[in-house]
């Protein structure tokens, strides 16, 4: 039982931050403020240079493999929409180059 208590005590002591390796960044920052300032400035300058050199395009070229056409026909039956809208549109879109498949739904 005594060993178990000693292990628990040691593990708690290790996690409380009582060792010399703890707070080393804080100690370094206080001991060498100029070095930290220079490091921060270098990181900021590199960040600004990186952001200004990133190429941006508002409308980049995107090749989408799908196309969707929606044509509202209020008050018409599905058969009428198919005959007056869907079939002529399928014929027109079927002539577009590089189209492999045309699928439609009339409602």
Short mmCIF file of N, CA, C and O in Angstrom, two decimals:
data_model
loop_
_atom_site.label_atom_id
_atom_site.label_comp_id
_atom_site.label_asym_id
_atom_site.label_seq_id
_atom_site.Cartn_x
_atom_site.Cartn_y
_atom_site.Cartn_z
N UNK A 1 0.81 -1.19 0.00
CA UNK A 1 0.00 0.00 0.00
C UNK A 1 0.86 1.26 0.00
O UNK A 1 0.50 2.25 -0.58
N UNK A 2 2.00 1.19 0.64
CA UNK A 2 2.90 2.34 0.71
C UNK A 2 3.46 2.68 -0.66
O UNK A 2 3.58 3.84 -1.03
N UNK A 3 3.81 1.66 -1.47
CA UNK A 3 4.32 1.90 -2.82
C UNK A 3 3.28 2.61 -3.69
O UNK A 3 3.61 3.49 -4.44
N UNK A 4 2.07 2.18 -3.59
CA UNK A 4 1.02 2.78 -4.39
C UNK A 4 0.88 4.26 -4.06
O UNK A 4 0.75 5.10 -4.93
N UNK A 5 0.97 4.61 -2.81
CA UNK A 5 0.88 6.00 -2.39
C UNK A 5 2.07 6.80 -2.93
O UNK A 5 1.93 7.91 -3.39
N UNK A 6 3.24 6.19 -2.90
CA UNK A 6 4.43 6.88 -3.38
C UNK A 6 4.33 7.15 -4.88
O UNK A 6 4.69 8.22 -5.36
N UNK A 7 3.81 6.21 -5.66
CA UNK A 7 3.64 6.43 -7.10
C UNK A 7 2.64 7.53 -7.37
O UNK A 7 2.85 8.37 -8.22
N UNK A 8 1.56 7.52 -6.65
CA UNK A 8 0.54 8.54 -6.84
C UNK A 8 1.11 9.91 -6.50
O UNK A 8 0.91 10.87 -7.22
N UNK A 9 1.85 10.00 -5.44
CA UNK A 9 2.44 11.26 -5.03
C UNK A 9 3.43 11.74 -6.10
O UNK A 9 3.42 12.91 -6.49
N UNK A 10 4.28 10.84 -6.61
CA UNK A 10 5.26 11.22 -7.63
C UNK A 10 4.58 11.68 -8.91
O UNK A 10 5.00 12.64 -9.54
N UNK A 11 3.53 10.96 -9.35
CA UNK A 11 2.88 11.35 -10.60
C UNK A 11 2.18 12.69 -10.46
O UNK A 11 2.18 13.49 -11.37
N UNK A 12 1.61 12.96 -9.30
CA UNK A 12 0.98 14.27 -9.09
C UNK A 12 2.03 15.37 -9.09
O UNK A 12 1.84 16.44 -9.66
N UNK A 13 3.13 15.09 -8.46
CA UNK A 13 4.19 16.08 -8.37
C UNK A 13 4.76 16.40 -9.76
O UNK A 13 5.08 17.53 -10.08
N UNK A 14 4.85 15.39 -10.60
CA UNK A 14 5.39 15.57 -11.94
C UNK A 14 4.46 16.44 -12.79
O UNK A 14 4.90 17.24 -13.58
N UNK A 15 3.14 16.32 -12.61
CA UNK A 15 2.19 17.06 -13.43
C UNK A 15 1.89 18.45 -12.89
O UNK A 15 1.23 19.22 -13.56
N UNK A 16 2.36 18.78 -11.71
CA UNK A 16 2.08 20.09 -11.15
C UNK A 16 3.01 21.16 -11.72
O UNK A 16 2.77 22.33 -11.54
N UNK A 17 4.05 20.78 -12.37
CA UNK A 17 4.95 21.76 -12.97
C UNK A 17 6.00 22.26 -12.02
O UNK A 17 6.29 23.44 -11.97
N UNK A 18 6.56 21.37 -11.22
CA UNK A 18 7.55 21.79 -10.23
C UNK A 18 8.97 21.53 -10.71
O UNK A 18 9.91 21.78 -9.97
N UNK A 19 9.15 21.05 -11.93
CA UNK A 19 10.49 20.72 -12.41
C UNK A 19 11.16 21.89 -13.10
O UNK A 19 10.53 22.89 -13.43
N UNK A 20 12.46 21.78 -13.34
CA UNK A 20 13.19 22.86 -13.99
C UNK A 20 12.84 23.01 -15.47
O UNK A 20 13.07 24.06 -16.05
N UNK A 21 12.26 21.99 -16.12
CA UNK A 21 11.94 22.07 -17.53
C UNK A 21 10.63 22.84 -17.77
O UNK A 21 10.34 23.21 -18.88
N UNK A 22 9.84 23.06 -16.73
CA UNK A 22 8.57 23.75 -16.90
C UNK A 22 8.79 25.26 -17.02
O UNK A 22 9.71 25.82 -16.44
N UNK A 23 7.93 25.90 -17.77
CA UNK A 23 7.94 27.35 -17.96
C UNK A 23 9.22 27.82 -18.66
O UNK A 23 9.65 28.95 -18.47
N UNK A 24 9.84 26.98 -19.44
CA UNK A 24 11.08 27.39 -20.09
C UNK A 24 10.83 28.45 -21.17
O UNK A 24 11.67 29.32 -21.37
N UNK A 25 9.69 28.38 -21.85
CA UNK A 25 9.40 29.38 -22.87
C UNK A 25 9.20 30.75 -22.23
O UNK A 25 9.68 31.76 -22.74
N UNK A 26 8.51 30.78 -21.10
CA UNK A 26 8.30 32.04 -20.41
C UNK A 26 9.62 32.61 -19.91
O UNK A 26 9.88 33.81 -20.04
N UNK A 27 10.45 31.75 -19.34
CA UNK A 27 11.75 32.22 -18.85
C UNK A 27 12.62 32.73 -19.99
O UNK A 27 13.27 33.77 -19.87
N UNK A 28 12.61 32.02 -21.12
CA UNK A 28 13.39 32.45 -22.27
C UNK A 28 12.89 33.81 -22.78
O UNK A 28 13.67 34.68 -23.14
N UNK A 29 11.55 33.98 -22.81
CA UNK A 29 10.98 35.23 -23.30
C UNK A 29 11.35 36.40 -22.40
O UNK A 29 11.59 37.51 -22.89
N UNK A 30 11.40 36.15 -21.10
CA UNK A 30 11.76 37.23 -20.18
C UNK A 30 13.25 37.52 -20.24
O UNK A 30 13.68 38.67 -20.20
N UNK A 31 14.07 36.47 -20.40
CA UNK A 31 15.52 36.66 -20.44
C UNK A 31 15.98 37.32 -21.74
O UNK A 31 16.92 38.11 -21.74
N UNK A 32 15.33 36.99 -22.86
CA UNK A 32 15.77 37.49 -24.15
C UNK A 32 14.59 38.09 -24.93
O UNK A 32 14.11 37.53 -25.91
N UNK A 33 14.11 39.26 -24.53
CA UNK A 33 12.95 39.86 -25.19
C UNK A 33 13.25 40.29 -26.64
O UNK A 33 12.39 40.23 -27.50
N UNK A 34 14.47 40.72 -26.90
CA UNK A 34 14.82 41.15 -28.25
C UNK A 34 14.77 39.97 -29.23
O UNK A 34 14.28 40.10 -30.35
N UNK A 35 15.26 38.83 -28.82
CA UNK A 35 15.23 37.63 -29.67
C UNK A 35 13.79 37.24 -29.98
O UNK A 35 13.45 36.91 -31.12
N UNK A 36 12.93 37.29 -28.98
CA UNK A 36 11.52 36.96 -29.18
C UNK A 36 10.87 37.97 -30.11
O UNK A 36 10.10 37.61 -31.01
N UNK A 37 11.18 39.24 -29.93
CA UNK A 37 10.63 40.29 -30.80
C UNK A 37 11.06 40.08 -32.25
O UNK A 37 10.24 40.17 -33.17
N UNK A 38 12.32 39.77 -32.48
CA UNK A 38 12.80 39.52 -33.83
C UNK A 38 12.12 38.30 -34.44
O UNK A 38 11.72 38.30 -35.60
N UNK A 39 11.94 37.25 -33.65
CA UNK A 39 11.27 36.04 -34.15
C UNK A 39 9.82 36.34 -34.53
O UNK A 39 9.34 35.90 -35.57
N UNK A 40 9.13 37.11 -33.71
CA UNK A 40 7.74 37.47 -34.02
C UNK A 40 7.68 38.32 -35.28
O UNK A 40 6.82 38.13 -36.14
N UNK A 41 8.57 39.27 -35.42
CA UNK A 41 8.60 40.12 -36.62
C UNK A 41 8.89 39.30 -37.87
O UNK A 41 8.28 39.53 -38.92
N UNK A 42 9.82 38.36 -37.78
CA UNK A 42 10.11 37.51 -38.94
C UNK A 42 8.89 36.69 -39.34
O UNK A 42 8.56 36.59 -40.53
N UNK A 43 8.19 36.15 -38.36
CA UNK A 43 6.98 35.37 -38.66
C UNK A 43 5.91 36.26 -39.29
O UNK A 43 5.25 35.87 -40.27
N UNK A 44 5.73 37.47 -38.77
CA UNK A 44 4.75 38.39 -39.34
C UNK A 44 5.12 38.78 -40.77
O UNK A 44 4.26 38.81 -41.66
N UNK A 45 6.37 39.09 -41.01
CA UNK A 45 6.80 39.48 -42.36
C UNK A 45 6.63 38.33 -43.34
O UNK A 45 6.13 38.51 -44.45
N UNK A 46 7.01 37.11 -42.93
CA UNK A 46 6.82 35.96 -43.80
C UNK A 46 5.33 35.72 -44.08
O UNK A 46 4.96 35.36 -45.20
N UNK A 47 4.48 35.92 -43.10
CA UNK A 47 3.04 35.77 -43.30
C UNK A 47 2.49 36.79 -44.28
O UNK A 47 1.70 36.45 -45.16
N UNK A 48 2.90 38.04 -44.13
CA UNK A 48 2.42 39.09 -45.03
C UNK A 48 2.91 38.83 -46.45
O UNK A 48 2.15 38.96 -47.41
N UNK A 49 4.17 38.46 -46.61
CA UNK A 49 4.70 38.16 -47.95
C UNK A 49 3.96 36.97 -48.56
O UNK A 49 3.61 36.98 -49.74
N UNK A 50 3.68 35.96 -47.77
CA UNK A 50 2.98 34.79 -48.28
C UNK A 50 1.57 35.14 -48.73
O UNK A 50 1.12 34.71 -49.79
N UNK A 51 0.87 35.94 -47.94
CA UNK A 51 -0.51 36.31 -48.29
C UNK A 51 -0.54 37.17 -49.56
O UNK A 51 -1.42 37.01 -50.40
N UNK A 52 0.42 38.06 -49.71
CA UNK A 52 0.41 38.93 -50.89
C UNK A 52 0.81 38.18 -52.16
O UNK A 52 0.45 38.60 -53.25
N UNK A 53 1.52 37.08 -52.04
CA UNK A 53 1.95 36.34 -53.23
C UNK A 53 1.04 35.18 -53.60
O UNK A 53 1.27 34.52 -54.61
N UNK A 54 0.01 34.91 -52.80
CA UNK A 54 -0.93 33.84 -53.14
C UNK A 54 -1.77 34.30 -54.32
O UNK A 54 -2.41 35.34 -54.27
N UNK A 55 -1.79 33.53 -55.41
CA UNK A 55 -2.63 33.94 -56.53
C UNK A 55 -4.10 33.69 -56.20
O UNK A 55 -4.48 32.63 -55.73
N UNK A 56 -4.91 34.72 -56.42
CA UNK A 56 -6.35 34.59 -56.18
C UNK A 56 -7.09 34.81 -57.48
O UNK A 56 -6.70 35.64 -58.31
N UNK A 57 -8.15 34.08 -57.64
CA UNK A 57 -8.98 34.21 -58.83
C UNK A 57 -10.42 34.19 -58.37
O UNK A 57 -10.86 33.25 -57.72
N UNK A 58 -11.17 35.23 -58.72
CA UNK A 58 -12.55 35.30 -58.28
C UNK A 58 -13.42 34.25 -58.97
O UNK A 58 -14.35 33.73 -58.38
N UNK A 59 -13.14 33.96 -60.21
CA UNK A 59 -13.89 32.95 -60.96
C UNK A 59 -12.91 31.95 -61.57
O UNK A 59 -12.60 32.00 -62.75
N UNK A 60 -12.43 31.00 -60.78
CA UNK A 60 -11.49 30.02 -61.32
C UNK A 60 -12.18 29.05 -62.27
O UNK A 60 -13.40 28.85 -62.21
N UNK A 61 -11.42 28.45 -63.17
CA UNK A 61 -11.97 27.47 -64.10
C UNK A 61 -12.28 26.19 -63.34
O UNK A 61 -11.42 25.61 -62.69
N UNK A 62 -13.53 25.77 -63.42
CA UNK A 62 -13.96 24.55 -62.76
C UNK A 62 -14.67 23.69 -63.79
O UNK A 62 -15.57 24.15 -64.48
N UNK A 63 -14.24 22.47 -63.89
CA UNK A 63 -14.86 21.54 -64.82
C UNK A 63 -15.79 20.62 -64.04
O UNK A 63 -15.36 19.72 -63.35
N UNK A 64 -17.09 20.89 -64.13
CA UNK A 64 -18.07 20.07 -63.44
C UNK A 64 -18.61 19.01 -64.39
O UNK A 64 -18.99 19.32 -65.51
N UNK A 65 -18.72 17.77 -63.95
CA UNK A 65 -19.17 16.71 -64.83
C UNK A 65 -20.69 16.65 -64.97
O UNK A 65 -21.20 15.79 -65.67
N UNK A 66 -21.43 17.52 -64.31
CA UNK A 66 -22.89 17.47 -64.34
C UNK A 66 -23.47 18.83 -64.71
O UNK A 66 -22.87 19.86 -64.44
N UNK A 67 -24.66 18.79 -65.31
CA UNK A 67 -25.37 20.01 -65.62
C UNK A 67 -26.83 19.80 -65.23
O UNK A 67 -27.39 18.72 -65.46
N UNK A 68 -27.45 20.82 -64.65
CA UNK A 68 -28.84 20.70 -64.24
C UNK A 68 -29.61 21.88 -64.81
O UNK A 68 -29.19 23.03 -64.67
N UNK A 69 -30.74 21.59 -65.45
CA UNK A 69 -31.59 22.63 -66.01
C UNK A 69 -32.96 22.49 -65.36
O UNK A 69 -33.56 21.42 -65.37
N UNK A 70 -33.44 23.57 -64.77
CA UNK A 70 -34.75 23.58 -64.14
C UNK A 70 -35.64 24.54 -64.92
O UNK A 70 -35.29 25.70 -65.13
N UNK A 71 -36.79 24.04 -65.37
CA UNK A 71 -37.74 24.87 -66.13
C UNK A 71 -39.11 24.77 -65.47
O UNK A 71 -39.79 23.76 -65.59
N UNK A 72 -39.52 25.79 -64.75
CA UNK A 72 -40.84 25.75 -64.13
C UNK A 72 -41.95 25.93 -65.17
O UNK A 72 -41.83 26.72 -66.11
N UNK A 73 -43.00 25.18 -65.02
CA UNK A 73 -44.17 25.27 -65.90
C UNK A 73 -45.40 25.15 -64.99
O UNK A 73 -45.98 24.08 -64.86
N UNK A 74 -45.79 26.25 -64.34
CA UNK A 74 -46.86 26.18 -63.36
C UNK A 74 -48.21 25.83 -63.99
O UNK A 74 -48.56 26.32 -65.05
N UNK A 75 -48.93 24.96 -63.31
CA UNK A 75 -50.28 24.60 -63.73
C UNK A 75 -50.36 23.56 -64.83
O UNK A 75 -51.45 23.22 -65.28
N UNK A 76 -49.24 23.04 -65.31
CA UNK A 76 -49.25 22.06 -66.39
C UNK A 76 -49.12 20.65 -65.83
O UNK A 76 -48.49 20.44 -64.80
N UNK A 77 -49.69 19.70 -66.52
CA UNK A 77 -49.57 18.30 -66.10
C UNK A 77 -48.19 17.77 -66.47
O UNK A 77 -47.52 18.32 -67.35
N UNK A 78 -47.75 16.69 -65.84
CA UNK A 78 -46.44 16.12 -66.17
C UNK A 78 -46.32 15.72 -67.63
O UNK A 78 -45.27 15.88 -68.24
N UNK A 79 -47.40 15.21 -68.23
CA UNK A 79 -47.36 14.82 -69.64
C UNK A 79 -47.15 16.05 -70.54
O UNK A 79 -46.39 16.01 -71.51
N UNK A 80 -47.83 17.14 -70.20
CA UNK A 80 -47.69 18.36 -71.01
C UNK A 80 -46.28 18.94 -70.87
O UNK A 80 -45.69 19.40 -71.85
N UNK A 81 -45.74 18.92 -69.65
CA UNK A 81 -44.37 19.40 -69.43
C UNK A 81 -43.39 18.54 -70.23
O UNK A 81 -42.46 19.06 -70.86
N UNK A 82 -43.62 17.23 -70.25
CA UNK A 82 -42.71 16.35 -70.98
C UNK A 82 -42.75 16.65 -72.48
O UNK A 82 -41.70 16.74 -73.12
N UNK A 83 -43.94 16.81 -73.04
CA UNK A 83 -44.05 17.02 -74.49
C UNK A 83 -43.59 18.42 -74.91
O UNK A 83 -42.95 18.58 -75.94
N UNK A 84 -43.90 19.44 -74.12
CA UNK A 84 -43.62 20.82 -74.52
C UNK A 84 -42.25 21.33 -74.06
O UNK A 84 -41.71 22.27 -74.67
N UNK A 85 -41.71 20.75 -73.00
CA UNK A 85 -40.45 21.29 -72.46
C UNK A 85 -39.34 20.24 -72.46
O UNK A 85 -38.25 20.47 -73.00
N UNK A 86 -39.60 19.09 -71.85
CA UNK A 86 -38.53 18.12 -71.61
C UNK A 86 -37.98 17.53 -72.90
O UNK A 86 -36.76 17.49 -73.09
N UNK A 87 -38.84 17.05 -73.79
CA UNK A 87 -38.37 16.41 -75.03
C UNK A 87 -37.58 17.40 -75.90
O UNK A 87 -36.47 17.08 -76.36
N UNK A 88 -38.11 18.63 -76.16
CA UNK A 88 -37.30 19.57 -76.97
C UNK A 88 -35.96 19.93 -76.29
O UNK A 88 -34.94 20.08 -76.96
N UNK A 89 -35.99 20.04 -74.97
CA UNK A 89 -34.74 20.39 -74.28
C UNK A 89 -33.74 19.23 -74.34
O UNK A 89 -32.54 19.46 -74.51
N UNK A 90 -34.20 18.00 -74.20
CA UNK A 90 -33.31 16.84 -74.32
C UNK A 90 -32.69 16.79 -75.71
O UNK A 90 -31.50 16.49 -75.86
N UNK A 91 -33.46 17.07 -76.73
CA UNK A 91 -32.92 17.08 -78.10
C UNK A 91 -31.85 18.16 -78.26
O UNK A 91 -30.81 17.93 -78.87
N UNK A 92 -32.11 19.34 -77.71
CA UNK A 92 -31.15 20.44 -77.85
C UNK A 92 -29.88 20.15 -77.05
O UNK A 92 -28.76 20.39 -77.53
N UNK A 93 -30.02 19.64 -75.83
CA UNK A 93 -28.85 19.37 -75.00
C UNK A 93 -28.09 18.14 -75.47
O UNK A 93 -26.90 18.01 -75.20
N UNK A 94 -28.75 17.25 -76.18
CA UNK A 94 -28.07 16.06 -76.70
C UNK A 94 -27.08 16.37 -77.80
O UNK A 94 -26.19 15.57 -78.08
N UNK A 95 -27.20 17.54 -78.41
CA UNK A 95 -26.27 17.92 -79.49
C UNK A 95 -25.01 18.61 -78.96
O UNK A 95 -24.09 18.87 -79.73
N UNK A 96 -24.97 18.92 -77.67
CA UNK A 96 -23.79 19.57 -77.09
C UNK A 96 -22.64 18.56 -77.07
O UNK A 96 -22.82 17.39 -76.76
N UNK A 97 -21.45 19.03 -77.41
CA UNK A 97 -20.30 18.12 -77.47
C UNK A 97 -19.90 17.65 -76.07
O UNK A 97 -20.08 18.35 -75.08
N UNK A 98 -19.33 16.47 -76.01
CA UNK A 98 -18.83 15.82 -74.79
C UNK A 98 -19.92 15.47 -73.79
O UNK A 98 -19.63 15.25 -72.62
N UNK A 99 -21.18 15.42 -74.20
CA UNK A 99 -22.26 14.98 -73.33
C UNK A 99 -22.41 13.49 -73.50
O UNK A 99 -22.63 12.99 -74.61
N UNK A 100 -22.29 12.75 -72.40
CA UNK A 100 -22.38 11.30 -72.47
C UNK A 100 -23.76 10.77 -72.13
O UNK A 100 -24.18 9.75 -72.64
N UNK A 101 -24.49 11.47 -71.26
CA UNK A 101 -25.77 10.96 -70.80
C UNK A 101 -26.70 12.12 -70.51
O UNK A 101 -26.29 13.11 -69.91
N UNK A 102 -27.96 12.03 -70.90
CA UNK A 102 -28.97 13.03 -70.60
C UNK A 102 -30.11 12.33 -69.86
O UNK A 102 -30.68 11.35 -70.36
N UNK A 103 -30.43 12.83 -68.67
CA UNK A 103 -31.50 12.26 -67.87
C UNK A 103 -32.45 13.40 -67.49
O UNK A 103 -32.00 14.51 -67.19
N UNK A 104 -33.76 13.15 -67.52
CA UNK A 104 -34.70 14.20 -67.20
C UNK A 104 -35.84 13.65 -66.36
O UNK A 104 -36.13 12.47 -66.38
N UNK A 105 -36.47 14.58 -65.62
CA UNK A 105 -37.64 14.26 -64.82
C UNK A 105 -38.67 15.33 -65.04
O UNK A 105 -38.37 16.52 -64.90
N UNK A 106 -39.88 14.95 -65.37
CA UNK A 106 -40.97 15.91 -65.58
C UNK A 106 -41.97 15.75 -64.44
O UNK A 106 -42.44 14.65 -64.16
N UNK A 107 -42.31 16.85 -63.82
CA UNK A 107 -43.28 16.80 -62.72
C UNK A 107 -44.24 17.95 -62.81
O UNK A 107 -43.97 18.97 -63.36
#
